[in-house]
């Protein structure tokens, strides 16, 4: 039983910043990857950034240099610092947890990010 709870979404003007948080609870295996994905209306869900329990990171080209993903392994929490936000960043952002040695994964409920021009 794994639960993911996201927070930090909201409305911000272009050029502003937001920080998203996702806390995982339950039976968390040590070898894992946590990440953020987003989905805008009429579009496919896409990867934003991921980070493993060994702190290896991966970013979508569209957010490199603007977003930073980090994690606190002791708290099983992942963060996404979003700077220089653009209207095209507007989407529902979903947290994902994957257990790398089991092939299982879990999704959070999503949090809305809206960037106004």
Short mmCIF file of N, CA and C in Angstrom, two decimals:
data_model
loop_
_atom_site.label_atom_id
_atom_site.label_comp_id
_atom_site.label_asym_id
_atom_site.label_seq_id
_atom_site.Cartn_x
_atom_site.Cartn_y
_atom_site.Cartn_z
N UNK A 1 0.84 -1.19 0.00
CA UNK A 1 0.00 0.00 0.00
C UNK A 1 0.88 1.24 0.00
N UNK A 2 0.85 1.98 -1.10
CA UNK A 2 1.64 3.19 -1.26
C UNK A 2 0.71 4.35 -1.55
N UNK A 3 0.97 5.48 -0.90
CA UNK A 3 0.21 6.69 -1.13
C UNK A 3 1.16 7.83 -1.50
N UNK A 4 0.78 8.63 -2.48
CA UNK A 4 1.54 9.80 -2.89
C UNK A 4 0.64 11.02 -2.77
N UNK A 5 1.12 12.05 -2.08
CA UNK A 5 0.35 13.26 -1.87
C UNK A 5 1.15 14.45 -2.39
N UNK A 6 0.61 15.12 -3.41
CA UNK A 6 1.26 16.29 -3.99
C UNK A 6 0.70 17.58 -3.40
N UNK A 7 1.52 18.61 -3.41
CA UNK A 7 1.09 19.92 -2.96
C UNK A 7 1.96 20.98 -3.63
N UNK A 8 1.51 22.22 -3.58
CA UNK A 8 2.30 23.34 -4.06
C UNK A 8 1.84 23.96 -5.36
N UNK A 9 0.85 23.36 -6.01
CA UNK A 9 0.35 23.93 -7.25
C UNK A 9 -0.43 25.21 -7.00
N UNK A 10 -0.72 25.92 -8.08
CA UNK A 10 -1.47 27.15 -7.97
C UNK A 10 -1.36 27.99 -9.21
N UNK A 11 -1.76 29.25 -9.06
CA UNK A 11 -1.74 30.22 -10.15
C UNK A 11 -0.58 31.18 -9.96
N UNK A 12 0.19 31.38 -11.02
CA UNK A 12 1.35 32.26 -10.96
C UNK A 12 1.49 32.98 -12.29
N UNK A 13 2.05 34.18 -12.25
CA UNK A 13 2.29 34.94 -13.48
C UNK A 13 3.54 34.44 -14.19
N UNK A 14 3.57 34.63 -15.50
CA UNK A 14 4.74 34.26 -16.28
C UNK A 14 5.99 34.90 -15.69
N UNK A 15 7.06 34.11 -15.61
CA UNK A 15 8.29 34.56 -15.02
C UNK A 15 8.41 34.26 -13.54
N UNK A 16 7.32 33.82 -12.93
CA UNK A 16 7.32 33.52 -11.51
C UNK A 16 7.80 32.12 -11.21
N UNK A 17 7.68 31.74 -9.93
CA UNK A 17 8.18 30.46 -9.46
C UNK A 17 7.16 29.75 -8.60
N UNK A 18 7.24 28.43 -8.60
CA UNK A 18 6.47 27.57 -7.72
C UNK A 18 7.34 26.42 -7.29
N UNK A 19 7.05 25.85 -6.13
CA UNK A 19 7.73 24.64 -5.69
C UNK A 19 6.70 23.57 -5.36
N UNK A 20 6.77 22.45 -6.06
CA UNK A 20 5.89 21.32 -5.83
C UNK A 20 6.55 20.33 -4.89
N UNK A 21 5.73 19.69 -4.06
CA UNK A 21 6.20 18.65 -3.16
C UNK A 21 5.36 17.40 -3.35
N UNK A 22 5.97 16.24 -3.16
CA UNK A 22 5.27 14.97 -3.20
C UNK A 22 5.83 14.07 -2.12
N UNK A 23 4.99 13.70 -1.17
CA UNK A 23 5.39 12.84 -0.07
C UNK A 23 4.82 11.44 -0.26
N UNK A 24 5.68 10.44 -0.19
CA UNK A 24 5.27 9.05 -0.32
C UNK A 24 5.20 8.40 1.05
N UNK A 25 4.19 7.57 1.24
CA UNK A 25 4.05 6.83 2.48
C UNK A 25 3.70 5.38 2.18
N UNK A 26 3.92 4.51 3.15
CA UNK A 26 3.67 3.10 2.97
C UNK A 26 4.97 2.32 2.93
N UNK A 27 4.97 1.19 2.22
CA UNK A 27 6.15 0.34 2.10
C UNK A 27 6.98 0.81 0.92
N UNK A 28 8.04 1.56 1.21
CA UNK A 28 8.89 2.15 0.18
C UNK A 28 10.20 1.38 0.10
N UNK A 29 10.46 0.75 -1.05
CA UNK A 29 11.71 0.04 -1.26
C UNK A 29 12.82 1.02 -1.59
N UNK A 30 14.04 0.69 -1.17
CA UNK A 30 15.15 1.63 -1.25
C UNK A 30 15.53 2.00 -2.68
N UNK A 31 15.52 1.04 -3.59
CA UNK A 31 15.88 1.30 -4.98
C UNK A 31 14.64 1.80 -5.72
N UNK A 32 14.57 3.10 -5.91
CA UNK A 32 13.38 3.65 -6.53
C UNK A 32 13.70 4.91 -7.30
N UNK A 33 12.74 5.33 -8.08
CA UNK A 33 12.81 6.58 -8.81
C UNK A 33 11.52 7.35 -8.55
N UNK A 34 11.64 8.63 -8.29
CA UNK A 34 10.48 9.50 -8.14
C UNK A 34 10.57 10.60 -9.19
N UNK A 35 9.43 11.01 -9.68
CA UNK A 35 9.47 12.01 -10.72
C UNK A 35 8.17 12.76 -10.89
N UNK A 36 8.23 13.73 -11.77
CA UNK A 36 7.09 14.57 -12.09
C UNK A 36 6.76 14.46 -13.57
N UNK A 37 5.49 14.31 -13.85
CA UNK A 37 4.95 14.28 -15.20
C UNK A 37 3.83 15.31 -15.28
N UNK A 38 3.54 15.79 -16.47
CA UNK A 38 2.48 16.78 -16.59
C UNK A 38 1.62 16.49 -17.81
N UNK A 39 0.38 16.92 -17.72
CA UNK A 39 -0.57 16.73 -18.80
C UNK A 39 -1.44 17.96 -18.94
N UNK A 40 -1.38 18.58 -20.11
CA UNK A 40 -2.21 19.71 -20.45
C UNK A 40 -3.43 19.22 -21.22
N UNK A 41 -4.52 19.99 -21.23
CA UNK A 41 -5.72 19.57 -21.96
C UNK A 41 -5.43 19.27 -23.42
N UNK A 42 -5.89 18.11 -23.89
CA UNK A 42 -5.70 17.73 -25.27
C UNK A 42 -4.32 17.22 -25.62
N UNK A 43 -3.45 17.05 -24.63
CA UNK A 43 -2.09 16.60 -24.88
C UNK A 43 -1.78 15.32 -24.12
N UNK A 44 -0.75 14.62 -24.57
CA UNK A 44 -0.28 13.42 -23.89
C UNK A 44 0.43 13.80 -22.59
N UNK A 45 0.38 12.89 -21.63
CA UNK A 45 1.16 13.09 -20.42
C UNK A 45 2.64 12.95 -20.78
N UNK A 46 3.47 13.87 -20.27
CA UNK A 46 4.87 13.88 -20.62
C UNK A 46 5.75 13.95 -19.38
N UNK A 47 6.93 13.39 -19.50
CA UNK A 47 7.92 13.44 -18.43
C UNK A 47 8.43 14.86 -18.27
N UNK A 48 8.54 15.30 -17.02
CA UNK A 48 9.15 16.58 -16.70
C UNK A 48 10.55 16.36 -16.13
N UNK A 49 10.65 15.57 -15.07
CA UNK A 49 11.93 15.30 -14.44
C UNK A 49 11.80 14.08 -13.54
N UNK A 50 12.88 13.33 -13.40
CA UNK A 50 12.93 12.20 -12.48
C UNK A 50 14.22 12.24 -11.69
N UNK A 51 14.20 11.56 -10.53
CA UNK A 51 15.39 11.45 -9.70
C UNK A 51 15.34 10.11 -8.98
N UNK A 52 16.45 9.37 -9.03
CA UNK A 52 16.51 8.07 -8.38
C UNK A 52 16.94 8.24 -6.92
N UNK A 53 16.85 7.13 -6.17
CA UNK A 53 17.29 7.15 -4.79
C UNK A 53 18.79 7.37 -4.68
N UNK A 54 19.54 7.18 -5.78
CA UNK A 54 20.96 7.48 -5.84
C UNK A 54 21.22 8.89 -6.37
N UNK A 55 20.16 9.68 -6.52
CA UNK A 55 20.23 11.08 -6.93
C UNK A 55 20.63 11.29 -8.38
N UNK A 56 20.41 10.30 -9.24
CA UNK A 56 20.60 10.50 -10.67
C UNK A 56 19.36 11.18 -11.22
N UNK A 57 19.53 12.26 -11.97
CA UNK A 57 18.42 13.06 -12.46
C UNK A 57 18.29 13.00 -13.97
N UNK A 58 17.07 13.28 -14.44
CA UNK A 58 16.77 13.35 -15.86
C UNK A 58 15.72 14.42 -16.05
N UNK A 59 15.90 15.29 -17.07
CA UNK A 59 14.99 16.39 -17.33
C UNK A 59 14.53 16.39 -18.77
N UNK A 60 13.30 16.81 -18.98
CA UNK A 60 12.85 17.11 -20.32
C UNK A 60 13.59 18.33 -20.85
N UNK A 61 13.87 18.35 -22.15
CA UNK A 61 14.60 19.47 -22.74
C UNK A 61 13.88 20.80 -22.50
N UNK A 62 12.56 20.77 -22.47
CA UNK A 62 11.79 22.00 -22.35
C UNK A 62 11.92 22.68 -20.99
N UNK A 63 12.42 21.96 -19.98
CA UNK A 63 12.52 22.54 -18.64
C UNK A 63 13.95 22.65 -18.15
N UNK A 64 14.92 22.15 -18.90
CA UNK A 64 16.31 22.22 -18.48
C UNK A 64 16.73 23.67 -18.26
N UNK A 65 17.39 23.91 -17.15
CA UNK A 65 17.84 25.25 -16.81
C UNK A 65 16.82 26.08 -16.07
N UNK A 66 15.57 25.62 -16.03
CA UNK A 66 14.51 26.35 -15.33
C UNK A 66 13.97 25.59 -14.12
N UNK A 67 13.87 24.26 -14.24
CA UNK A 67 13.33 23.43 -13.17
C UNK A 67 14.46 22.64 -12.52
N UNK A 68 14.32 22.38 -11.23
CA UNK A 68 15.26 21.56 -10.49
C UNK A 68 14.51 20.54 -9.65
N UNK A 69 14.85 19.26 -9.82
CA UNK A 69 14.24 18.21 -9.02
C UNK A 69 15.21 17.81 -7.91
N UNK A 70 14.67 17.53 -6.74
CA UNK A 70 15.48 17.10 -5.61
C UNK A 70 14.65 16.16 -4.75
N UNK A 71 15.31 15.49 -3.81
CA UNK A 71 14.57 14.58 -2.94
C UNK A 71 15.21 14.48 -1.57
N UNK A 72 14.41 14.09 -0.61
CA UNK A 72 14.85 13.81 0.74
C UNK A 72 14.52 12.35 0.99
N UNK A 73 15.53 11.49 0.91
CA UNK A 73 15.30 10.05 1.05
C UNK A 73 14.74 9.67 2.42
N UNK A 74 15.18 10.37 3.46
CA UNK A 74 14.71 10.07 4.80
C UNK A 74 13.22 10.34 4.95
N UNK A 75 12.69 11.29 4.18
CA UNK A 75 11.29 11.65 4.25
C UNK A 75 10.48 11.10 3.08
N UNK A 76 11.14 10.39 2.16
CA UNK A 76 10.49 9.87 0.95
C UNK A 76 9.69 10.96 0.25
N UNK A 77 10.32 12.10 0.09
CA UNK A 77 9.67 13.25 -0.50
C UNK A 77 10.50 13.78 -1.67
N UNK A 78 9.83 14.12 -2.76
CA UNK A 78 10.47 14.69 -3.93
C UNK A 78 9.93 16.10 -4.14
N UNK A 79 10.79 16.99 -4.61
CA UNK A 79 10.43 18.38 -4.83
C UNK A 79 10.72 18.76 -6.28
N UNK A 80 9.97 19.72 -6.78
CA UNK A 80 10.24 20.29 -8.08
C UNK A 80 10.20 21.81 -7.95
N UNK A 81 11.36 22.43 -8.04
CA UNK A 81 11.46 23.88 -8.02
C UNK A 81 11.33 24.37 -9.45
N UNK A 82 10.31 25.17 -9.71
CA UNK A 82 10.02 25.66 -11.05
C UNK A 82 10.23 27.17 -11.08
N UNK A 83 11.20 27.60 -11.87
CA UNK A 83 11.50 29.02 -12.03
C UNK A 83 11.25 29.44 -13.47
N UNK A 84 11.16 30.75 -13.67
CA UNK A 84 10.95 31.31 -15.01
C UNK A 84 9.79 30.63 -15.73
N UNK A 85 8.68 30.51 -15.04
CA UNK A 85 7.54 29.77 -15.58
C UNK A 85 6.95 30.47 -16.80
N UNK A 86 6.51 29.65 -17.74
CA UNK A 86 5.91 30.10 -18.98
C UNK A 86 4.47 29.60 -19.07
N UNK A 87 3.61 30.29 -19.83
CA UNK A 87 2.24 29.79 -19.99
C UNK A 87 2.18 28.35 -20.48
N UNK A 88 3.12 27.92 -21.30
CA UNK A 88 3.12 26.56 -21.80
C UNK A 88 3.46 25.52 -20.74
N UNK A 89 3.88 25.97 -19.55
CA UNK A 89 4.08 25.05 -18.43
C UNK A 89 2.77 24.70 -17.74
N UNK A 90 1.70 25.38 -18.06
CA UNK A 90 0.41 25.12 -17.43
C UNK A 90 -0.04 23.69 -17.71
N UNK A 91 -0.38 22.96 -16.66
CA UNK A 91 -0.79 21.57 -16.78
C UNK A 91 -1.14 21.05 -15.40
N UNK A 92 -1.69 19.84 -15.38
CA UNK A 92 -1.78 19.10 -14.13
C UNK A 92 -0.48 18.32 -13.97
N UNK A 93 0.17 18.50 -12.85
CA UNK A 93 1.45 17.85 -12.57
C UNK A 93 1.21 16.65 -11.67
N UNK A 94 1.72 15.49 -12.09
CA UNK A 94 1.53 14.25 -11.37
C UNK A 94 2.87 13.73 -10.84
N UNK A 95 2.86 13.26 -9.61
CA UNK A 95 4.02 12.62 -9.01
C UNK A 95 3.97 11.12 -9.29
N UNK A 96 5.12 10.53 -9.59
CA UNK A 96 5.22 9.09 -9.84
C UNK A 96 6.34 8.48 -9.01
N UNK A 97 6.07 7.33 -8.42
CA UNK A 97 7.06 6.54 -7.70
C UNK A 97 7.19 5.19 -8.38
N UNK A 98 8.42 4.79 -8.70
CA UNK A 98 8.68 3.50 -9.34
C UNK A 98 9.70 2.73 -8.52
N UNK A 99 9.38 1.47 -8.23
CA UNK A 99 10.33 0.58 -7.57
C UNK A 99 11.13 -0.14 -8.65
N UNK A 100 12.41 0.18 -8.76
CA UNK A 100 13.23 -0.22 -9.89
C UNK A 100 13.49 -1.71 -9.97
N UNK A 101 13.49 -2.40 -8.85
CA UNK A 101 13.77 -3.83 -8.82
C UNK A 101 12.51 -4.68 -8.82
N UNK A 102 11.36 -4.07 -8.92
CA UNK A 102 10.09 -4.78 -8.90
C UNK A 102 9.22 -4.49 -10.12
N UNK A 103 9.48 -3.40 -10.80
CA UNK A 103 8.68 -3.04 -11.95
C UNK A 103 7.30 -2.51 -11.61
N UNK A 104 7.11 -2.08 -10.38
CA UNK A 104 5.83 -1.53 -9.97
C UNK A 104 5.93 -0.02 -9.83
N UNK A 105 4.83 0.67 -10.04
CA UNK A 105 4.82 2.12 -9.94
C UNK A 105 3.47 2.62 -9.45
N UNK A 106 3.49 3.87 -8.95
CA UNK A 106 2.31 4.47 -8.35
C UNK A 106 2.24 5.93 -8.75
N UNK A 107 1.02 6.45 -8.84
CA UNK A 107 0.77 7.84 -9.22
C UNK A 107 0.08 8.60 -8.11
N UNK A 108 0.41 9.87 -8.00
CA UNK A 108 -0.33 10.77 -7.14
C UNK A 108 -1.58 11.27 -7.83
N UNK A 109 -2.35 12.09 -7.13
CA UNK A 109 -3.63 12.55 -7.65
C UNK A 109 -3.51 13.72 -8.61
N UNK A 110 -2.38 14.39 -8.63
CA UNK A 110 -2.15 15.52 -9.49
C UNK A 110 -2.41 16.85 -8.81
N UNK A 111 -1.68 17.86 -9.22
CA UNK A 111 -1.87 19.21 -8.72
C UNK A 111 -1.81 20.18 -9.89
N UNK A 112 -2.74 21.13 -9.93
CA UNK A 112 -2.86 22.05 -11.05
C UNK A 112 -1.85 23.18 -10.95
N UNK A 113 -1.15 23.42 -12.06
CA UNK A 113 -0.27 24.58 -12.19
C UNK A 113 -0.77 25.41 -13.35
N UNK A 114 -1.08 26.67 -13.09
CA UNK A 114 -1.55 27.58 -14.13
C UNK A 114 -0.65 28.81 -14.16
N UNK A 115 -0.10 29.09 -15.34
CA UNK A 115 0.79 30.22 -15.52
C UNK A 115 0.10 31.22 -16.46
N UNK A 116 -0.16 32.42 -15.97
CA UNK A 116 -0.84 33.44 -16.75
C UNK A 116 0.17 34.32 -17.47
N UNK A 117 -0.22 34.83 -18.63
CA UNK A 117 0.64 35.69 -19.43
C UNK A 117 0.50 37.15 -19.03
#
